GROMACS .gro file of N, CA and C in nm:
model
  462
    1UNK      N    1   0.021   4.810   0.876
    1UNK     CA    2   0.002   4.715   0.986
    1UNK      C    3  -0.085   4.779   1.093
    2UNK      N    4  -0.172   4.701   1.150
    2UNK     CA    5  -0.256   4.754   1.257
    2UNK      C    6  -0.174   4.771   1.384
    3UNK      N    7  -0.214   4.867   1.466
    3UNK     CA    8  -0.145   4.890   1.593
    3UNK      C    9  -0.165   4.771   1.686
    4UNK      N   10  -0.280   4.708   1.679
    4UNK     CA   11  -0.304   4.588   1.760
    4UNK      C   12  -0.201   4.480   1.727
    5UNK      N   13  -0.177   4.459   1.598
    5UNK     CA   14  -0.078   4.359   1.556
    5UNK      C   15   0.062   4.402   1.593
    6UNK      N   16   0.088   4.533   1.589
    6UNK     CA   17   0.220   4.584   1.627
    6UNK      C   18   0.251   4.554   1.774
    7UNK      N   19   0.150   4.567   1.860
    7UNK     CA   20   0.165   4.534   2.002
    7UNK      C   21   0.211   4.389   2.017
    8UNK      N   22   0.145   4.301   1.943
    8UNK     CA   23   0.181   4.158   1.948
    8UNK      C   24   0.321   4.135   1.892
    9UNK      N   25   0.352   4.201   1.780
    9UNK     CA   26   0.483   4.185   1.717
    9UNK      C   27   0.596   4.228   1.810
   10UNK      N   28   0.571   4.334   1.886
   10UNK     CA   29   0.672   4.385   1.979
   10UNK      C   30   0.678   4.302   2.109
   11UNK      N   31   0.584   4.208   2.125
   11UNK     CA   32   0.582   4.123   2.244
   11UNK      C   33   0.543   4.199   2.370
   12UNK      N   34   0.459   4.300   2.355
   12UNK     CA   35   0.421   4.383   2.469
   12UNK      C   36   0.302   4.323   2.542
   13UNK      N   37   0.304   4.333   2.674
   13UNK     CA   38   0.193   4.287   2.757
   13UNK      C   39   0.127   4.409   2.820
   14UNK      N   40   0.001   4.430   2.785
   14UNK     CA   41  -0.073   4.542   2.843
   14UNK      C   42  -0.130   4.500   2.978
   15UNK      N   43  -0.118   4.586   3.078
   15UNK     CA   44  -0.181   4.555   3.207
   15UNK      C   45  -0.332   4.570   3.193
   16UNK      N   46  -0.410   4.530   3.293
   16UNK     CA   47  -0.553   4.559   3.287
   16UNK      C   48  -0.573   4.711   3.286
   17UNK      N   49  -0.672   4.756   3.213
   17UNK     CA   50  -0.699   4.901   3.209
   17UNK      C   51  -0.733   4.948   3.351
   18UNK      N   52  -0.660   5.049   3.400
   18UNK     CA   53  -0.686   5.095   3.537
   18UNK      C   54  -0.823   5.158   3.552
   19UNK      N   55  -0.882   5.141   3.667
   19UNK     CA   56  -1.010   5.203   3.701
   19UNK      C   57  -0.983   5.342   3.759
   20UNK      N   58  -1.074   5.436   3.740
   20UNK     CA   59  -1.054   5.570   3.799
   20UNK      C   60  -1.039   5.562   3.951
   21UNK      N   61  -0.946   5.641   4.003
   21UNK     CA   62  -0.921   5.645   4.147
   21UNK      C   63  -0.976   5.773   4.208
   22UNK      N   64  -1.071   5.834   4.139
   22UNK     CA   65  -1.131   5.958   4.185
   22UNK      C   66  -1.249   5.992   4.096
   23UNK      N   67  -1.290   6.116   4.098
   23UNK     CA   68  -1.404   6.161   4.019
   23UNK      C   69  -1.353   6.217   3.886
   24UNK      N   70  -1.336   6.128   3.790
   24UNK     CA   71  -1.292   6.167   3.656
   24UNK      C   72  -1.317   6.051   3.561
   25UNK      N   73  -1.311   6.079   3.432
   25UNK     CA   74  -1.321   5.976   3.330
   25UNK      C   75  -1.181   5.948   3.277
   26UNK      N   76  -1.148   5.822   3.252
   26UNK     CA   77  -1.015   5.790   3.200
   26UNK      C   78  -0.989   5.850   3.062
   27UNK      N   79  -1.094   5.859   2.979
   27UNK     CA   80  -1.082   5.914   2.845
   27UNK      C   81  -1.205   6.000   2.817
   28UNK      N   82  -1.182   6.118   2.764
   28UNK     CA   83  -1.290   6.204   2.715
   28UNK      C   84  -1.256   6.238   2.570
   29UNK      N   85  -1.352   6.216   2.479
   29UNK     CA   86  -1.331   6.244   2.337
   29UNK      C   87  -1.417   6.362   2.296
   30UNK      N   88  -1.354   6.461   2.235
   30UNK     CA   89  -1.423   6.580   2.184
   30UNK      C   90  -1.370   6.607   2.043
   31UNK      N   91  -1.459   6.603   1.945
   31UNK     CA   92  -1.423   6.636   1.807
   31UNK      C   93  -1.298   6.562   1.758
   32UNK      N   94  -1.291   6.431   1.781
   32UNK     CA   95  -1.181   6.352   1.730
   32UNK      C   96  -1.052   6.362   1.809
   33UNK      N   97  -1.059   6.427   1.925
   33UNK     CA   98  -0.943   6.437   2.012
   33UNK      C   99  -0.974   6.363   2.142
   34UNK      N  100  -0.888   6.267   2.178
   34UNK     CA  101  -0.904   6.191   2.302
   34UNK      C  102  -0.809   6.247   2.407
   35UNK      N  103  -0.867   6.293   2.517
   35UNK     CA  104  -0.790   6.342   2.631
   35UNK      C  105  -0.784   6.227   2.731
   36UNK      N  106  -0.663   6.178   2.756
   36UNK     CA  107  -0.644   6.064   2.846
   36UNK      C  108  -0.593   6.115   2.979
   37UNK      N  109  -0.668   6.084   3.086
   37UNK     CA  110  -0.631   6.128   3.221
   37UNK      C  111  -0.496   6.073   3.262
   38UNK      N  112  -0.438   6.134   3.363
   38UNK     CA  113  -0.309   6.091   3.414
   38UNK      C  114  -0.310   5.945   3.455
   39UNK      N  115  -0.208   5.873   3.413
   39UNK     CA  116  -0.188   5.732   3.445
   39UNK      C  117  -0.056   5.715   3.518
   40UNK      N  118  -0.050   5.612   3.600
   40UNK     CA  119   0.073   5.576   3.668
   40UNK      C  120   0.126   5.445   3.614
   41UNK      N  121   0.242   5.403   3.665
   41UNK     CA  122   0.307   5.280   3.617
   41UNK      C  123   0.244   5.154   3.675
   42UNK      N  124   0.128   5.117   3.620
   42UNK     CA  125   0.054   4.999   3.664
   42UNK      C  126   0.109   4.875   3.596
   43UNK      N  127   0.150   4.777   3.676
   43UNK     CA  128   0.201   4.652   3.622
   43UNK      C  129   0.087   4.553   3.602
   44UNK      N  130   0.113   4.447   3.527
   44UNK     CA  131   0.010   4.347   3.497
   44UNK      C  132  -0.044   4.279   3.621
   45UNK      N  133   0.035   4.274   3.729
   45UNK     CA  134  -0.012   4.211   3.852
   45UNK      C  135  -0.093   4.307   3.940
   46UNK      N  136  -0.119   4.428   3.890
   46UNK     CA  137  -0.202   4.525   3.962
   46UNK      C  138  -0.126   4.616   4.057
   47UNK      N  139   0.005   4.596   4.072
   47UNK     CA  140   0.083   4.684   4.158
   47UNK      C  141   0.136   4.803   4.080
   48UNK      N  142   0.175   4.906   4.154
   48UNK     CA  143   0.229   5.027   4.094
   48UNK      C  144   0.378   5.039   4.124
   49UNK      N  145   0.451   5.096   4.033
   49UNK     CA  146   0.594   5.123   4.054
   49UNK      C  147   0.605   5.255   4.130
   50UNK      N  148   0.672   5.252   4.244
   50UNK     CA  149   0.682   5.370   4.329
   50UNK      C  150   0.828   5.408   4.351
   51UNK      N  151   0.848   5.526   4.407
   51UNK     CA  152   0.981   5.571   4.442
   51UNK      C  153   1.013   5.707   4.384
   52UNK      N  154   1.114   5.768   4.440
   52UNK     CA  155   1.157   5.903   4.402
   52UNK      C  156   1.287   5.893   4.320
   53UNK      N  157   1.285   5.954   4.202
   53UNK     CA  158   1.403   5.956   4.118
   53UNK      C  159   1.513   6.039   4.185
   54UNK      N  160   1.633   5.987   4.181
   54UNK     CA  161   1.746   6.055   4.242
   54UNK      C  162   1.765   6.018   4.388
   55UNK      N  163   1.670   5.942   4.443
   55UNK     CA  164   1.681   5.895   4.582
   55UNK      C  165   1.665   5.744   4.586
   56UNK      N  166   1.546   5.695   4.549
   56UNK     CA  167   1.517   5.551   4.549
   56UNK      C  168   1.543   5.486   4.414
   57UNK      N  169   1.535   5.565   4.307
   57UNK     CA  170   1.542   5.512   4.171
   57UNK      C  171   1.643   5.589   4.087
   58UNK      N  172   1.704   5.518   3.991
   58UNK     CA  173   1.791   5.584   3.895
   58UNK      C  174   1.712   5.611   3.766
   59UNK      N  175   1.776   5.675   3.671
   59UNK     CA  176   1.708   5.713   3.546
   59UNK      C  177   1.655   5.590   3.473
   60UNK      N  178   1.729   5.481   3.472
   60UNK     CA  179   1.684   5.359   3.404
   60UNK      C  180   1.555   5.306   3.466
   61UNK      N  181   1.547   5.304   3.598
   61UNK     CA  182   1.425   5.258   3.665
   61UNK      C  183   1.309   5.353   3.636
   62UNK      N  184   1.337   5.482   3.630
   62UNK     CA  185   1.233   5.580   3.596
   62UNK      C  186   1.185   5.562   3.453
   63UNK      N  187   1.279   5.539   3.363
   63UNK     CA  188   1.245   5.511   3.223
   63UNK      C  189   1.150   5.392   3.214
   64UNK      N  190   1.184   5.285   3.288
   64UNK     CA  191   1.099   5.166   3.290
   64UNK      C  192   0.959   5.198   3.344
   65UNK      N  193   0.953   5.284   3.446
   65UNK     CA  194   0.823   5.324   3.502
   65UNK      C  195   0.743   5.404   3.400
   66UNK      N  196   0.808   5.492   3.326
   66UNK     CA  197   0.739   5.570   3.223
   66UNK      C  198   0.690   5.479   3.110
   67UNK      N  199   0.770   5.382   3.075
   67UNK     CA  200   0.728   5.284   2.972
   67UNK      C  201   0.606   5.206   3.021
   68UNK      N  202   0.609   5.164   3.146
   68UNK     CA  203   0.496   5.090   3.203
   68UNK      C  204   0.371   5.177   3.208
   69UNK      N  205   0.390   5.305   3.236
   69UNK     CA  206   0.278   5.399   3.234
   69UNK      C  207   0.219   5.408   3.095
   70UNK      N  208   0.304   5.411   2.993
   70UNK     CA  209   0.255   5.411   2.855
   70UNK      C  210   0.176   5.286   2.823
   71UNK      N  211   0.220   5.171   2.872
   71UNK     CA  212   0.146   5.047   2.850
   71UNK      C  213   0.008   5.055   2.916
   72UNK      N  214   0.000   5.114   3.035
   72UNK     CA  215  -0.129   5.131   3.103
   72UNK      C  216  -0.220   5.223   3.021
   73UNK      N  217  -0.163   5.327   2.962
   73UNK     CA  218  -0.243   5.417   2.879
   73UNK      C  219  -0.295   5.346   2.755
   74UNK      N  220  -0.210   5.262   2.695
   74UNK     CA  221  -0.255   5.184   2.579
   74UNK      C  222  -0.368   5.090   2.618
   75UNK      N  223  -0.360   5.032   2.736
   75UNK     CA  224  -0.468   4.944   2.785
   75UNK      C  225  -0.598   5.023   2.800
   76UNK      N  226  -0.588   5.145   2.850
   76UNK     CA  227  -0.708   5.229   2.864
   76UNK      C  228  -0.767   5.263   2.728
   77UNK      N  229  -0.682   5.300   2.633
   77UNK     CA  230  -0.730   5.331   2.498
   77UNK      C  231  -0.795   5.208   2.433
   78UNK      N  232  -0.732   5.093   2.449
   78UNK     CA  233  -0.788   4.970   2.392
   78UNK      C  234  -0.923   4.938   2.455
   79UNK      N  235  -0.933   4.954   2.586
   79UNK     CA  236  -1.058   4.928   2.656
   79UNK      C  237  -1.167   5.026   2.612
   80UNK      N  238  -1.131   5.151   2.599
   80UNK     CA  239  -1.230   5.255   2.565
   80UNK      C  240  -1.280   5.240   2.421
   81UNK      N  241  -1.188   5.219   2.327
   81UNK     CA  242  -1.224   5.217   2.185
   81UNK      C  243  -1.246   5.077   2.129
   82UNK      N  244  -1.206   4.973   2.204
   82UNK     CA  245  -1.218   4.837   2.153
   82UNK      C  246  -1.100   4.795   2.068
   83UNK      N  247  -1.018   4.891   2.026
   83UNK     CA  248  -0.901   4.863   1.943
   83UNK      C  249  -0.810   4.985   1.942
   84UNK      N  250  -0.681   4.961   1.943
   84UNK     CA  251  -0.585   5.072   1.929
   84UNK      C  252  -0.583   5.128   1.787
   85UNK      N  253  -0.645   5.057   1.695
   85UNK     CA  254  -0.647   5.103   1.556
   85UNK      C  255  -0.733   5.228   1.537
   86UNK      N  256  -0.806   5.270   1.639
   86UNK     CA  257  -0.881   5.396   1.634
   86UNK      C  258  -0.790   5.517   1.652
   87UNK      N  259  -0.668   5.494   1.704
   87UNK     CA  260  -0.574   5.603   1.725
   87UNK      C  261  -0.515   5.646   1.591
   88UNK      N  262  -0.519   5.777   1.565
   88UNK     CA  263  -0.454   5.831   1.445
   88UNK      C  264  -0.312   5.875   1.475
   89UNK      N  265  -0.296   5.947   1.589
   89UNK     CA  266  -0.163   5.995   1.623
   89UNK      C  267  -0.158   6.044   1.767
   90UNK      N  268  -0.037   6.047   1.821
   90UNK     CA  269  -0.010   6.112   1.949
   90UNK      C  270   0.000   6.261   1.922
   91UNK      N  271  -0.073   6.341   1.999
   91UNK     CA  272  -0.066   6.486   1.985
   91UNK      C  273   0.028   6.545   2.091
   92UNK      N  274   0.009   6.507   2.218
   92UNK     CA  275   0.087   6.568   2.327
   92UNK      C  276   0.093   6.477   2.447
   93UNK      N  277   0.208   6.475   2.513
   93UNK     CA  278   0.226   6.408   2.641
   93UNK      C  279   0.267   6.511   2.746
   94UNK      N  280   0.218   6.493   2.867
   94UNK     CA  281   0.265   6.568   2.983
   94UNK      C  282   0.310   6.466   3.085
   95UNK      N  283   0.440   6.464   3.113
   95UNK     CA  284   0.497   6.367   3.206
   95UNK      C  285   0.544   6.433   3.334
   96UNK      N  286   0.503   6.376   3.446
   96UNK     CA  287   0.544   6.423   3.579
   96UNK      C  288   0.630   6.315   3.642
   97UNK      N  289   0.744   6.355   3.696
   97UNK     CA  290   0.840   6.263   3.755
   97UNK      C  291   0.858   6.300   3.901
   98UNK      N  292   0.827   6.205   3.992
   98UNK     CA  293   0.852   6.231   4.135
   98UNK      C  294   1.002   6.219   4.158
   99UNK      N  295   1.064   6.330   4.202
   99UNK     CA  296   1.209   6.331   4.212
   99UNK      C  297   1.258   6.424   4.322
  100UNK      N  298   1.387   6.414   4.346
  100UNK     CA  299   1.451   6.504   4.443
  100UNK      C  300   1.464   6.643   4.381
  101UNK      N  301   1.480   6.742   4.465
  101UNK     CA  302   1.501   6.879   4.416
  101UNK      C  303   1.627   6.883   4.331
  102UNK      N  304   1.617   6.950   4.218
  102UNK     CA  305   1.731   6.966   4.129
  102UNK      C  306   1.756   6.849   4.035
  103UNK      N  307   1.668   6.749   4.034
  103UNK     CA  308   1.685   6.633   3.945
  103UNK      C  309   1.677   6.681   3.800
  104UNK      N  310   1.783   6.661   3.720
  104UNK     CA  311   1.786   6.719   3.585
  104UNK      C  312   1.736   6.629   3.473
  105UNK      N  313   1.698   6.504   3.503
  105UNK     CA  314   1.677   6.406   3.397
  105UNK      C  315   1.532   6.366   3.373
  106UNK      N  316   1.437   6.452   3.409
  106UNK     CA  317   1.296   6.419   3.383
  106UNK      C  318   1.269   6.386   3.236
  107UNK      N  319   1.326   6.461   3.140
  107UNK     CA  320   1.302   6.424   2.999
  107UNK      C  321   1.352   6.284   2.965
  108UNK      N  322   1.467   6.243   3.019
  108UNK     CA  323   1.520   6.109   2.992
  108UNK      C  324   1.428   6.001   3.050
  109UNK      N  325   1.366   6.031   3.164
  109UNK     CA  326   1.271   5.938   3.225
  109UNK      C  327   1.148   5.923   3.136
  110UNK      N  328   1.089   6.035   3.095
  110UNK     CA  329   0.965   6.032   3.016
  110UNK      C  330   0.988   5.972   2.877
  111UNK      N  331   1.114   5.967   2.832
  111UNK     CA  332   1.144   5.899   2.706
  111UNK      C  333   1.093   5.755   2.706
  112UNK      N  334   1.081   5.693   2.823
  112UNK     CA  335   1.029   5.556   2.830
  112UNK      C  336   0.892   5.544   2.767
  113UNK      N  337   0.807   5.642   2.791
  113UNK     CA  338   0.673   5.644   2.730
  113UNK      C  339   0.680   5.690   2.585
  114UNK      N  340   0.755   5.796   2.560
  114UNK     CA  341   0.765   5.852   2.424
  114UNK      C  342   0.819   5.748   2.326
  115UNK      N  343   0.922   5.675   2.365
  115UNK     CA  344   0.979   5.575   2.276
  115UNK      C  345   0.885   5.457   2.255
  116UNK      N  346   0.809   5.420   2.359
  116UNK     CA  347   0.708   5.315   2.344
  116UNK      C  348   0.605   5.355   2.239
  117UNK      N  349   0.552   5.477   2.252
  117UNK     CA  350   0.450   5.522   2.157
  117UNK      C  351   0.507   5.532   2.015
  118UNK      N  352   0.632   5.575   2.004
  118UNK     CA  353   0.697   5.579   1.871
  118UNK      C  354   0.706   5.439   1.813
  119UNK      N  355   0.743   5.341   1.897
  119UNK     CA  356   0.756   5.203   1.849
  119UNK      C  357   0.622   5.143   1.808
  120UNK      N  358   0.516   5.178   1.880
  120UNK     CA  359   0.383   5.123   1.850
  120UNK      C  360   0.318   5.194   1.732
  121UNK      N  361   0.318   5.326   1.733
  121UNK     CA  362   0.244   5.404   1.632
  121UNK      C  363   0.331   5.453   1.517
  122UNK      N  364   0.462   5.435   1.523
  122UNK     CA  365   0.552   5.479   1.418
  122UNK      C  366   0.603   5.620   1.443
  123UNK      N  367   0.712   5.653   1.376
  123UNK     CA  368   0.778   5.783   1.393
  123UNK      C  369   0.684   5.900   1.362
  124UNK      N  370   0.608   5.888   1.255
  124UNK     CA  371   0.521   5.999   1.212
  124UNK      C  372   0.402   6.019   1.305
  125UNK      N  373   0.338   5.910   1.347
  125UNK     CA  374   0.216   5.921   1.428
  125UNK      C  375   0.237   5.901   1.578
  126UNK      N  376   0.353   5.849   1.615
  126UNK     CA  377   0.376   5.815   1.756
  126UNK      C  378   0.453   5.918   1.835
  127UNK      N  379   0.503   6.022   1.767
  127UNK     CA  380   0.580   6.125   1.835
  127UNK      C  381   0.504   6.257   1.824
  128UNK      N  382   0.471   6.313   1.942
  128UNK     CA  383   0.398   6.439   1.944
  128UNK      C  384   0.474   6.542   2.024
  129UNK      N  385   0.407   6.650   2.056
  129UNK     CA  386   0.463   6.751   2.146
  129UNK      C  387   0.470   6.690   2.286
  130UNK      N  388   0.557   6.748   2.374
  130UNK     CA  389   0.574   6.686   2.505
  130UNK      C  390   0.631   6.785   2.606
  131UNK      N  391   0.591   6.766   2.730
  131UNK     CA  392   0.652   6.834   2.844
  131UNK      C  393   0.689   6.728   2.947
  132UNK      N  394   0.802   6.749   3.015
  132UNK     CA  395   0.848   6.658   3.120
  132UNK      C  396   0.889   6.743   3.239
  133UNK      N  397   0.822   6.721   3.352
  133UNK     CA  398   0.838   6.807   3.468
  133UNK      C  399   0.869   6.724   3.592
  134UNK      N  400   0.963   6.769   3.673
  134UNK     CA  401   0.991   6.706   3.801
  134UNK      C  402   0.899   6.764   3.908
  135UNK      N  403   0.859   6.679   4.002
  135UNK     CA  404   0.772   6.723   4.112
  135UNK      C  405   0.813   6.650   4.240
  136UNK      N  406   0.776   6.708   4.353
  136UNK     CA  407   0.817   6.645   4.480
  136UNK      C  408   0.719   6.540   4.530
  137UNK      N  409   0.600   6.528   4.469
  137UNK     CA  410   0.502   6.432   4.517
  137UNK      C  411   0.407   6.391   4.406
  138UNK      N  412   0.371   6.263   4.406
  138UNK     CA  413   0.267   6.212   4.317
  138UNK      C  414   0.178   6.118   4.399
  139UNK      N  415   0.053   6.095   4.354
  139UNK     CA  416  -0.039   6.010   4.430
  139UNK      C  417   0.018   5.870   4.453
  140UNK      N  418  -0.001   5.819   4.573
  140UNK     CA  419   0.042   5.683   4.605
  140UNK      C  420   0.191   5.662   4.595
  141UNK      N  421   0.267   5.769   4.593
  141UNK     CA  422   0.414   5.764   4.582
  141UNK      C  423   0.462   5.705   4.449
  142UNK      N  424   0.373   5.707   4.345
  142UNK     CA  425   0.416   5.656   4.215
  142UNK      C  426   0.532   5.741   4.163
  143UNK      N  427   0.618   5.678   4.087
  143UNK     CA  428   0.736   5.747   4.038
  143UNK      C  429   0.709   5.836   3.918
  144UNK      N  430   0.606   5.804   3.842
  144UNK     CA  431   0.575   5.877   3.719
  144UNK      C  432   0.424   5.885   3.703
  145UNK      N  433   0.376   5.999   3.653
  145UNK     CA  434   0.237   6.012   3.608
  145UNK      C  435   0.241   6.082   3.473
  146UNK      N  436   0.165   6.028   3.378
  146UNK     CA  437   0.164   6.084   3.243
  146UNK      C  438   0.019   6.096   3.196
  147UNK      N  439  -0.011   6.211   3.136
  147UNK     CA  440  -0.140   6.227   3.067
  147UNK      C  441  -0.110   6.252   2.920
  148UNK      N  442  -0.210   6.229   2.834
  148UNK     CA  443  -0.185   6.239   2.691
  148UNK      C  444  -0.307   6.287   2.614
  149UNK      N  445  -0.279   6.338   2.497
  149UNK     CA  446  -0.383   6.378   2.401
  149UNK      C  447  -0.354   6.304   2.271
  150UNK      N  448  -0.456   6.240   2.217
  150UNK     CA  449  -0.446   6.165   2.091
  150UNK      C  450  -0.550   6.214   1.991
  151UNK      N  451  -0.517   6.213   1.866
  151UNK     CA  452  -0.617   6.227   1.760
  151UNK      C  453  -0.669   6.088   1.730
  152UNK      N  454  -0.803   6.074   1.721
  152UNK     CA  455  -0.862   5.941   1.704
  152UNK      C  456  -0.974   5.944   1.600
  153UNK      N  457  -1.008   5.827   1.549
  153UNK     CA  458  -1.130   5.808   1.470
  153UNK      C  459  -1.241   5.782   1.569
  154UNK      N  460  -1.322   5.880   1.595
  154UNK     CA  461  -1.426   5.866   1.699
  154UNK      C  462  -1.552   5.803   1.645
   0.00000   0.00000   0.00000
């Protein structure tokens, strides 16, 4: 099954692909590897999910923000390649969670994105290496920022 059809089957709504908010490219491809710049939890209405985990948000809300961030990344990949079917596999995710000091659940938050990619690309191709880190600040007070590396048909 194509990944494009899988998106439809899962009933997922991709937000508009976000535009760069600085001097960088959303995707850079080198030798079949796509490096996707950090994305935040962009909703379809153009707003961002904000807040600090452990203060303003609980783990479930953070999970939802990470999932929304994954949807924004899929929108960027679709915009860049014309189809998600160019993706071969997830190689690595780096997830940053804006949280209070000592917040222990950053991995549970980033699971929102990891599980989305597993559901879209399958267990074999949708699960890669990963890091999940808590931080005291993210741009625009977004709750989550995630960057990724994918193997692609370039």
